[in-house]
Coordinates of C-alpha atoms and ligand atoms in Angstrom, one line a residue:
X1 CA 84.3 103.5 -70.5
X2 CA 86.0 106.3 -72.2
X3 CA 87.6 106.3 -75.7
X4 CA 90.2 108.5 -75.1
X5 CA 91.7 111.1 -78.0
X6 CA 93.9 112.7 -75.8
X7 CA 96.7 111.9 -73.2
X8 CA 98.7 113.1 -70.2
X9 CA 102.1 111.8 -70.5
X10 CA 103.8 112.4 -66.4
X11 CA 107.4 112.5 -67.2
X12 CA 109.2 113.9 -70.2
X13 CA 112.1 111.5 -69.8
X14 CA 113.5 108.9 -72.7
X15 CA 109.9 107.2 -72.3
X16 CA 107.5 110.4 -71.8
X17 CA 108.8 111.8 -74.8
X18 CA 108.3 108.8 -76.8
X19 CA 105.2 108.6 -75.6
X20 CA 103.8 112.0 -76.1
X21 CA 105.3 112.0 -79.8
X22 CA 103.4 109.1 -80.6
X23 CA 100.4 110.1 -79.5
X24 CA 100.1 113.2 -81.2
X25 CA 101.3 111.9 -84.4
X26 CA 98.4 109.2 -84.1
X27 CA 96.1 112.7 -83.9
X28 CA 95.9 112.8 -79.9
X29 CA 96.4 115.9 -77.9
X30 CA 98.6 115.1 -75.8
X31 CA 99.7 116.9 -72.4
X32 CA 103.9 116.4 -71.3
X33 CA 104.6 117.0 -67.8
X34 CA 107.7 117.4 -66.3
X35 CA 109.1 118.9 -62.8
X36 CA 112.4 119.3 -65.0
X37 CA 112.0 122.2 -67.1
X38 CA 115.4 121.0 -68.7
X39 CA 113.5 117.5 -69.4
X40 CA 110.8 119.3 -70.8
X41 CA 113.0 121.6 -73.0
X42 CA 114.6 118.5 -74.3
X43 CA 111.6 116.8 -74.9
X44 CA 110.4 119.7 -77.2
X45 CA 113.8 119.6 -79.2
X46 CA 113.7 116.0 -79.7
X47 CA 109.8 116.3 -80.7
X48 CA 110.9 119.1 -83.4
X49 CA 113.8 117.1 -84.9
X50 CA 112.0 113.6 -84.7
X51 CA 108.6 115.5 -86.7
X52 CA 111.5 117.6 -88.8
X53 CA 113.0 114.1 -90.2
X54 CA 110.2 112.3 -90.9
X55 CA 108.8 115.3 -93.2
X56 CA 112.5 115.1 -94.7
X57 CA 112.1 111.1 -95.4
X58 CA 108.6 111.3 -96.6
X59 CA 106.7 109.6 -93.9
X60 CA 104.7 112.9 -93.1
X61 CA 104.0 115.9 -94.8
X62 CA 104.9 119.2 -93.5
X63 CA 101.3 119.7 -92.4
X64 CA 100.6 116.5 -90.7
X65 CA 104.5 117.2 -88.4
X66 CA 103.0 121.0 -88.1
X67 CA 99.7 119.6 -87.0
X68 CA 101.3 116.7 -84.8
X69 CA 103.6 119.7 -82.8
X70 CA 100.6 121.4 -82.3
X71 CA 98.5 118.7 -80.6
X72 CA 101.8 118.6 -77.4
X73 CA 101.3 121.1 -74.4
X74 CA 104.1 121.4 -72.0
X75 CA 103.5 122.0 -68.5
X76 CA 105.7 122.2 -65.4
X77 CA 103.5 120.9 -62.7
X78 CA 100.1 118.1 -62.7
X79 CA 97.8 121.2 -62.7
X80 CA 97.6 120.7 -66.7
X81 CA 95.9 117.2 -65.9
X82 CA 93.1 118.7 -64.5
X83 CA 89.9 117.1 -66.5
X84 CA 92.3 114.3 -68.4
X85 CA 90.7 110.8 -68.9
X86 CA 93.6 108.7 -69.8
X87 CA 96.8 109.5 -67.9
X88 CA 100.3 107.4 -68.6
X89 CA 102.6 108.2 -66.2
X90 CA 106.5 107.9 -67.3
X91 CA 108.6 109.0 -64.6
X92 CA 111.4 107.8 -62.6
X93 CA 111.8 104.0 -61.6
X94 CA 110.4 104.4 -58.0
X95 CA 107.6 103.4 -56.0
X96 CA 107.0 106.0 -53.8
X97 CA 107.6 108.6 -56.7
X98 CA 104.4 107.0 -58.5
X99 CA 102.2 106.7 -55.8
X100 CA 102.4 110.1 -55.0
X101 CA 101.7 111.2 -58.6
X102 CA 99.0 108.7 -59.2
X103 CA 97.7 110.2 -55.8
X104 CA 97.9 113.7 -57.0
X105 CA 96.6 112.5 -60.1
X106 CA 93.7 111.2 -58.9
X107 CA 92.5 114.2 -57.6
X108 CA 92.5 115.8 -60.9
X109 CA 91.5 113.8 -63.8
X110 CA 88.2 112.8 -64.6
X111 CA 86.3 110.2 -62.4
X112 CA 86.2 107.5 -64.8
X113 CA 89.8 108.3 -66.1
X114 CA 92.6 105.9 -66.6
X115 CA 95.8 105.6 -64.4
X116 CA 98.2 104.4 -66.6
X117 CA 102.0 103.5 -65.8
X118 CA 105.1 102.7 -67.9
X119 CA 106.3 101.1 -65.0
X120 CA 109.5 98.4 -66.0
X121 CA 109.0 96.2 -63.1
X122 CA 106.9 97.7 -60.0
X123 CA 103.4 96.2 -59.0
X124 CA 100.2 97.4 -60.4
X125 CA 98.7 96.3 -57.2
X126 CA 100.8 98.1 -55.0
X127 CA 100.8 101.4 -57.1
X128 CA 97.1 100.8 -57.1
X129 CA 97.1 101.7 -53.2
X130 CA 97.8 105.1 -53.9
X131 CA 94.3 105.7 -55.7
X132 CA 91.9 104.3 -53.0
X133 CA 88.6 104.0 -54.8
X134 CA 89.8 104.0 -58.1
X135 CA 92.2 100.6 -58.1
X136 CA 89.9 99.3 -60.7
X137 CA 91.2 102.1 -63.4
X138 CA 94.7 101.7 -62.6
X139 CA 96.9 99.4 -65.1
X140 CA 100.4 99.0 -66.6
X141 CA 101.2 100.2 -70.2
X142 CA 104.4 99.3 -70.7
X143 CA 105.9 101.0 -73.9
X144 CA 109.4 100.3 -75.4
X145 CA 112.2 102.3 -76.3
X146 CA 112.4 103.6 -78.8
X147 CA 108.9 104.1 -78.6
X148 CA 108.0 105.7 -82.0
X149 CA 109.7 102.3 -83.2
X150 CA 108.8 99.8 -80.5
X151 CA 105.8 98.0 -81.4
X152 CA 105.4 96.2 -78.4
X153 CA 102.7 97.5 -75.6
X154 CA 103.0 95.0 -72.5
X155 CA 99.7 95.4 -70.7
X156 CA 99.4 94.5 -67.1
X157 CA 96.3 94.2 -65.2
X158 CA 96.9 94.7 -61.4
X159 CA 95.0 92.6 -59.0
X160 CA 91.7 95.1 -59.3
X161 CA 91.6 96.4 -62.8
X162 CA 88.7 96.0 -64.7
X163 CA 87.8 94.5 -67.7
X164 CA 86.4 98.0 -69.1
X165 CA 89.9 99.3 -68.0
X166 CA 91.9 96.8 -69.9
X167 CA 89.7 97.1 -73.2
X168 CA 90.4 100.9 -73.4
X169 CA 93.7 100.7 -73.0
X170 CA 94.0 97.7 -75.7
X171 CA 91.9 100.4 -78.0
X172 CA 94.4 103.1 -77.0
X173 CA 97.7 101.4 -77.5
X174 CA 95.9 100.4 -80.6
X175 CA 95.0 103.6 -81.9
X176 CA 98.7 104.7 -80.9
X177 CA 99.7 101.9 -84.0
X178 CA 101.1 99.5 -81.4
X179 CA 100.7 95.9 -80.8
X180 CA 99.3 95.5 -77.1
X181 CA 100.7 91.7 -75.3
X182 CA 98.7 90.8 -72.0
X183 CA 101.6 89.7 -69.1
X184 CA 100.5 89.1 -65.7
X185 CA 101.6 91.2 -62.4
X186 CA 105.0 90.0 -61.1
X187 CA 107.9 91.9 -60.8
X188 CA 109.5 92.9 -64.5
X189 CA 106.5 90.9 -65.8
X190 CA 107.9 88.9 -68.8
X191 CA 110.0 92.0 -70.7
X192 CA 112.6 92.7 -67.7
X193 CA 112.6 89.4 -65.6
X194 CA 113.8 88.0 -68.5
X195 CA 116.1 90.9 -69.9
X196 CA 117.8 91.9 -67.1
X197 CA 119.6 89.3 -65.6
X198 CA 120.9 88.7 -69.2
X199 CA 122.0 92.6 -68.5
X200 CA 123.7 91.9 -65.6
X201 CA 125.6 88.8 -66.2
X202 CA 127.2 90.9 -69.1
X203 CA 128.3 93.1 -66.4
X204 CA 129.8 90.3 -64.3
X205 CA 131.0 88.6 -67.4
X206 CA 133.1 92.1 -68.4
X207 CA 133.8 92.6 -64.8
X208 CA 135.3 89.3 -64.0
X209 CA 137.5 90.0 -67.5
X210 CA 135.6 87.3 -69.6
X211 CA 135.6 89.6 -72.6
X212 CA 135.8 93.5 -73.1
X213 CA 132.4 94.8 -73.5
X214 CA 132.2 95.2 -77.4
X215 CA 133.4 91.7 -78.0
X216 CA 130.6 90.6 -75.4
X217 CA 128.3 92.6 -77.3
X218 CA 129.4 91.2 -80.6
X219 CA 129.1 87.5 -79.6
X220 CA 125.7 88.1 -78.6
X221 CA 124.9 89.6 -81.7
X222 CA 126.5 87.4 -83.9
X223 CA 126.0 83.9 -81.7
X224 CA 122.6 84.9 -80.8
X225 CA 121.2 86.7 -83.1
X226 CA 120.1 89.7 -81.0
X227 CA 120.2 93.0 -83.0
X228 CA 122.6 94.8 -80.0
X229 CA 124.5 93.1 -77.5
X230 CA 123.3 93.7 -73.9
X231 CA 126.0 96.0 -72.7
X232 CA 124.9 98.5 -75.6
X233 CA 121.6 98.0 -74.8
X234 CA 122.3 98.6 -70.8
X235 CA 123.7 102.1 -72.2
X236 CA 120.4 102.7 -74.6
X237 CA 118.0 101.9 -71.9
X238 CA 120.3 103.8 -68.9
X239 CA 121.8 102.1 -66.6
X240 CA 120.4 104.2 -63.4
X241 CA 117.1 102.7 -65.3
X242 CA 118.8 98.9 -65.0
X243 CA 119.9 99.2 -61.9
X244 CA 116.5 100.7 -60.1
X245 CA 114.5 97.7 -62.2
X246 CA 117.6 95.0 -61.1
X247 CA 116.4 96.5 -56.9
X248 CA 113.0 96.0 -57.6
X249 CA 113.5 92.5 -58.6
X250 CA 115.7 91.5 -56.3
X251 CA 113.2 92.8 -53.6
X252 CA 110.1 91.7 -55.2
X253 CA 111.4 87.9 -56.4
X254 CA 114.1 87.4 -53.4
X255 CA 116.4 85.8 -55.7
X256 CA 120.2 87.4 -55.7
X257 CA 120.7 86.6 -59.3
X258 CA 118.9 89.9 -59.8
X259 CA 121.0 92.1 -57.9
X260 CA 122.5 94.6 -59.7
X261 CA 126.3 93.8 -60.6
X262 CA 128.7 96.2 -58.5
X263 CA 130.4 97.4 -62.1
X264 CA 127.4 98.6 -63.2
X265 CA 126.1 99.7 -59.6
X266 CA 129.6 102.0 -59.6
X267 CA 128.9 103.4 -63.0
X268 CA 125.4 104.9 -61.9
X269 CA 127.2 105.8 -58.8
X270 CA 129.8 107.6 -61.2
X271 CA 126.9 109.1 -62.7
X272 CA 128.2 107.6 -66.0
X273 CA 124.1 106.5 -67.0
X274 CA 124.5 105.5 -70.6
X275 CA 124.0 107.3 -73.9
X276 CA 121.7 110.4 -72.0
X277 CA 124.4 111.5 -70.2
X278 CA 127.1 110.8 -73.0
X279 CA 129.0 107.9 -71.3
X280 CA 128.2 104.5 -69.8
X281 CA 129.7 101.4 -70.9
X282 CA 130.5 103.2 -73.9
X283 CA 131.7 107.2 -74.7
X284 CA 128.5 108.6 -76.7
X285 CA 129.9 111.9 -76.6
X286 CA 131.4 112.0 -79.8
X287 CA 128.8 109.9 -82.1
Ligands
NAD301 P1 114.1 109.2 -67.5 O1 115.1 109.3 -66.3 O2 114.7 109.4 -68.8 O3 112.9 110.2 -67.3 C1 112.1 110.2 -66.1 C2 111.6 111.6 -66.0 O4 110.6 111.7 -64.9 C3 112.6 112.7 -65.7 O5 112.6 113.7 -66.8 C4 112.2 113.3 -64.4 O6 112.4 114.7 -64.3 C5 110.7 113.0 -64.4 N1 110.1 113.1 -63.1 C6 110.6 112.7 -61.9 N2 109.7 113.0 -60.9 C7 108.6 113.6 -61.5 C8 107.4 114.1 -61.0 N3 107.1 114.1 -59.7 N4 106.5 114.6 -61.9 C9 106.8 114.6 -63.2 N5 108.0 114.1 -63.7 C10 108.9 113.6 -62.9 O7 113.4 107.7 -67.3 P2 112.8 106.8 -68.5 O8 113.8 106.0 -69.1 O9 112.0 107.7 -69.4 O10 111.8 105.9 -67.6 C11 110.6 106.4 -67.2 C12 109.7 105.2 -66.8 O11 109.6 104.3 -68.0 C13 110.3 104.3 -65.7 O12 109.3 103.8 -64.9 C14 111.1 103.2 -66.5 O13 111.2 102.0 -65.7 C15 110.1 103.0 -67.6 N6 110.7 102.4 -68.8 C16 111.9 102.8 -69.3 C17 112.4 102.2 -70.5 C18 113.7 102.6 -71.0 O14 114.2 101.9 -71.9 N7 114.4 103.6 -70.5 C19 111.6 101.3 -71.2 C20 110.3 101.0 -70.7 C21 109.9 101.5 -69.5

């Protein structure tokens, strides 16, 4: 099955971005969709500084960051995945929302092409439904943020995904410089089911007045020697993100320790989402 040197990236979000970037600096073409033109715009800014500062800190020259740039299309709408034969998609936390585009995919790409998703927590399997026919090309590729740091690449076979499917992505995520982990299908796979309700109970913890949220972050730092406490992560990862992965489990796992804390459930409501929109746990807008 295919070796792929070049990507469709569906979403143009905090992941997409990453995603994209990554895969042009590792000398694929890559394709960013977005319905957002604003997430797209802001995907292109972030590109330029990202490529701009790594030419300034000597980890590229200005040729390879020109070259990089030049390798990223935009596009508004999945026309531009017409003839693709490795697709990641990247958007929102929702079932529905990536069915339909692996659907609409599907019709598109390549036959032998690969339905990737960057899913946190949803099924393979059931995203899998969407592409009847082609179940055995659908997988998870689940990046980290940030993702030009991130090493990590959790890979999750769904219940049909073939053996030729898995090896190309492996290949892929390796050629993207990242270090590919197997994790089985189950809701949040290792990453989330065991991050978030370490998340939540932070929220609980600051809601029920335990600690304010930087000392909670600092004794989880210093006690436990995570790099950032969970609140500020909450914030890095968004906490509409949280919260949609916290359902998902919940639903998926019928256990109520997942369900999302109603602190953090009123800051999404408040539309207060972490450091993209400037304010979440924290104020961002003035770092
Ligand atoms: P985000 O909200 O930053 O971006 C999602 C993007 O999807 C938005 O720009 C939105 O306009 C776009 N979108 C919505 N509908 C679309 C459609 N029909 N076609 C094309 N684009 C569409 O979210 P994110 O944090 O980048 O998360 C994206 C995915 O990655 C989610 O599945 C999430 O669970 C997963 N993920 C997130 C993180 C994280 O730390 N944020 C880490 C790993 C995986």
């Amino acid at each position: 099955m295919n070796q792929s040197n070049s990507i469709v990236v569906v979403g143009a979000g905090t992941m997409g971005a990453g995603i994209a970037l990554v895969g042009a600096t590792s000398g694929m073409r890559a394709v960013q969709i977005d319905v957002s033109e604003d997430a797209l715009a802001k995907a292109q800014s972030l590109h330029a500084k990202t490529l701009a500062r790594n030419v300034q800190k000597g980890r590229m020259t200005q040729d390879e960051s020109d070259a990089a740039a030049s390798r990223i299309e935009y596009a508004a709408t999945l026309d531009a995945a017409a003839g693709a034969d490795f697709a990641i998609e990247a958007a929102s936390e929702r079932a529905e929302l990536k069915k339909s585009i692996f659907a609409d995919l599907q019709s598109r790409v390549t036959e032998d092409a690969i339905l990737a998703t960057n899913t946190s927590s949803i099924s393979i399997t059931d995203i899998a439904t969407a592409v009847p026919g082609a179940e055995d090309r659908v997988i998870g590729m689940h990046f980290f943020n940030p993702v030009p740091i991130m090493k990590l690449v959790e890979v999750i076979r769904g219940l049909a995904t073939s053996d030729a499917t898995l090896n190309a992505t492996l290949r892929l995520a390796e050629s993207m410089g990242k270090t590919p982990i197997p994790a089985n299908d189950r809701a949040g796979f290792v990453s989330n089911r065991v991050l978030m309700p370490l998340i939540n109970e932070a929220f609980f913890a600051w809601m029920e007045g335990v600690a304010e949220p930087e000392h909670i972050d600092e004794i989880m730092k210093l006690g436990c020697a995570h790099p950032m406490g969970p609140l500020r992560l909450a914030d890095f990862i968004g906490l509409d993100v949280c919260h949609d992965i916290m359902m998902v489990l919940y639903r998926e796992l019928g256990d109520s320790k997942f369900f999302p804390c109603p602190l953090l459930r009123q800051l999404v409501t408040a539309g207060r989402l972490g450091d993209k929109t400037g304010q979440g746990v924290y104020d961002h807008s003035v770092a």
